[in-house]
Every structure is written in C-alpha cells, then in structure tokens.
Amino acid sequence: MAADLDENGLVPYDEFGNLLRAAWTPEGEIMWRAPEPFTARLQLGQFARGRAASYVVWLDDEARMFPMSMTEFVETARTIGVEPGGYAEAEWIAHRRGGAYGIQLHMSRRERRRVRRDHD
C-alpha cells in the first residue's frame, strides 16, 4: 500500500479542501499536506477524462472533491461495492498514480482479497 507521492511525501489540496488531481489551480493557492487516512461516505460525482486517463470524482458531504483513477475505482467497486445512489463508505487515503493524485482504499492487497472473499 505504499503511496507514490511527490518527493516530499505530500499531496496537493486547494484552499477549499478539494484534493487536486494535478498540482495546479487557476486561482487561489495550493496547500501541500501529508496524506492522512480518513473515513468517509463518498458519492460518485462524475466521470472525467484527463490528458492521459479517465477518472472519477467522489464528493463528500461538504461537496469537497476527491479524484480517483479508473484502476482504483474498479478495485473499490470489486472490494467494497458501490451502493445505489453511487455511495461508498470506507477508509481512504490520498496517493499519486503516475503523474496524477487521487484517493484509494486504505487497505493492503491482502486485506482487499480477504474482504472480497468475505462478500462472496
């Protein structure tokens, strides 16, 4: 579950608490934070297309945005499922996949396999 972060181990957020997919914002400033696990019930907000890959955006109950790569989305759907209405509740953590930041389940591969087996 080693997160691939920037060279300082930080991930970018905007001033409103949205996790930025890239370390860029048209106005305002970027706040770099250490990734901390958080538990939340998130709702799927949208599917989007970046320069190189598609991704989804999850929203928390305060409408803050958390991008997630399609690879992580499939892993999330396979592991914990997505409830009607597009909800998923879990422990999440920010990370970097390739050149983009996003969230993923805060579980080891072994824990993910065990959870999937328990659902079958």
Coordinates of C-alpha atoms in Angstrom, one line a residue, residues 1-115:
M1 CA 0.0 0.0 0.0
A2 CA 3.0 2.3 -0.4
A3 CA 1.6 5.6 -1.7
D4 CA 3.5 7.1 -4.6
L5 CA 3.7 10.8 -3.6
D6 CA 5.7 13.8 -4.5
E7 CA 9.4 14.0 -3.4
N8 CA 8.3 15.4 -0.1
G9 CA 5.6 12.8 0.6
L10 CA 2.8 15.5 0.2
V11 CA -0.4 15.7 -1.8
P12 CA -2.0 18.9 -3.2
Y13 CA -5.3 20.4 -2.0
D14 CA -6.9 23.7 -2.9
E15 CA -8.0 26.3 -0.4
F16 CA -11.5 24.7 -0.1
G17 CA -10.2 21.2 0.8
N18 CA -10.5 19.6 -2.6
L19 CA -7.8 17.1 -3.5
L20 CA -6.2 18.3 -6.7
R21 CA -5.6 15.7 -9.5
A22 CA -2.6 17.8 -10.6
A23 CA -0.6 20.4 -8.6
W24 CA -2.3 23.3 -10.4
T25 CA -5.2 25.6 -9.8
P26 CA -6.3 28.6 -12.0
E27 CA -6.5 30.9 -9.0
G28 CA -6.0 30.6 -5.3
E29 CA -3.2 28.6 -3.8
I30 CA -2.2 25.0 -3.4
M31 CA -1.8 23.6 0.1
W32 CA 0.5 20.6 0.3
R33 CA -0.5 18.1 3.0
A34 CA 0.8 14.8 4.3
P35 CA -1.7 12.1 3.3
E36 CA -3.7 11.0 6.3
P37 CA -6.3 8.2 6.2
F38 CA -9.8 9.4 6.6
T39 CA -13.1 7.5 6.9
A40 CA -16.0 8.9 4.8
R41 CA -19.1 8.0 2.9
L42 CA -18.5 9.4 -0.5
Q43 CA -20.8 9.8 -3.5
L44 CA -19.8 9.5 -7.1
G45 CA -19.9 12.9 -8.7
Q46 CA -18.8 12.4 -12.2
F47 CA -16.6 10.6 -14.7
A48 CA -13.9 12.7 -16.3
R49 CA -11.1 12.4 -18.8
G50 CA -7.6 13.8 -18.1
R51 CA -4.8 14.1 -20.6
A52 CA -3.9 10.5 -20.4
A53 CA -6.6 8.7 -18.5
S54 CA -10.2 8.6 -17.3
Y55 CA -11.0 9.1 -13.7
V56 CA -14.0 9.5 -11.4
V57 CA -14.6 12.3 -8.9
W58 CA -16.1 11.4 -5.4
L59 CA -17.8 14.0 -3.3
D60 CA -18.0 14.1 0.5
D61 CA -21.0 15.5 2.5
E62 CA -19.5 19.0 2.2
A63 CA -19.2 18.8 -1.6
R64 CA -15.3 18.5 -1.5
M65 CA -13.9 16.7 -4.5
F66 CA -11.6 13.6 -4.4
P67 CA -10.4 12.3 -7.8
M68 CA -9.8 8.5 -8.2
S69 CA -8.1 6.7 -11.1
M70 CA -10.3 4.2 -13.0
T71 CA -7.9 1.5 -11.8
E72 CA -8.6 2.4 -8.2
F73 CA -12.4 2.8 -9.0
V74 CA -12.6 -0.8 -10.3
E75 CA -10.6 -2.0 -7.3
T76 CA -13.0 -0.1 -5.0
A77 CA -16.1 -1.5 -6.7
R78 CA -14.8 -5.1 -6.6
T79 CA -13.7 -4.8 -2.9
I80 CA -16.4 -2.8 -1.1
G81 CA -19.0 -2.2 -3.8
V82 CA -20.9 1.0 -4.7
E83 CA -24.4 1.4 -3.1
P84 CA -27.4 2.6 -5.0
G85 CA -27.1 6.3 -5.5
G86 CA -23.4 6.0 -6.1
Y87 CA -22.2 5.8 -2.4
A88 CA -19.2 4.0 -0.9
E89 CA -18.1 4.2 2.7
A90 CA -14.6 3.2 3.6
E91 CA -11.3 4.4 4.9
W92 CA -9.5 6.3 2.1
I93 CA -6.0 7.8 1.6
A94 CA -4.6 10.2 -1.0
H95 CA -1.8 9.0 -3.2
R96 CA -0.2 9.5 -6.6
R97 CA -0.6 7.2 -9.5
G98 CA 1.7 8.1 -12.4
G99 CA 1.5 11.9 -12.6
A100 CA -1.9 12.3 -11.0
Y101 CA -3.1 12.5 -7.4
G102 CA -6.2 10.8 -6.2
I103 CA -7.6 8.6 -3.4
Q104 CA -7.6 4.9 -2.9
L105 CA -8.9 2.4 -0.3
H106 CA -6.6 2.4 2.7
M107 CA -6.2 -1.4 2.7
S108 CA -3.4 -3.7 1.9
R109 CA -3.8 -6.1 -1.0
R110 CA -4.2 -8.9 1.5
E111 CA -7.0 -7.0 3.3
R112 CA -8.7 -6.3 -0.1
R113 CA -8.6 -10.0 -1.0
R114 CA -10.0 -11.0 2.4
V115 CA -12.9 -8.5 2.1

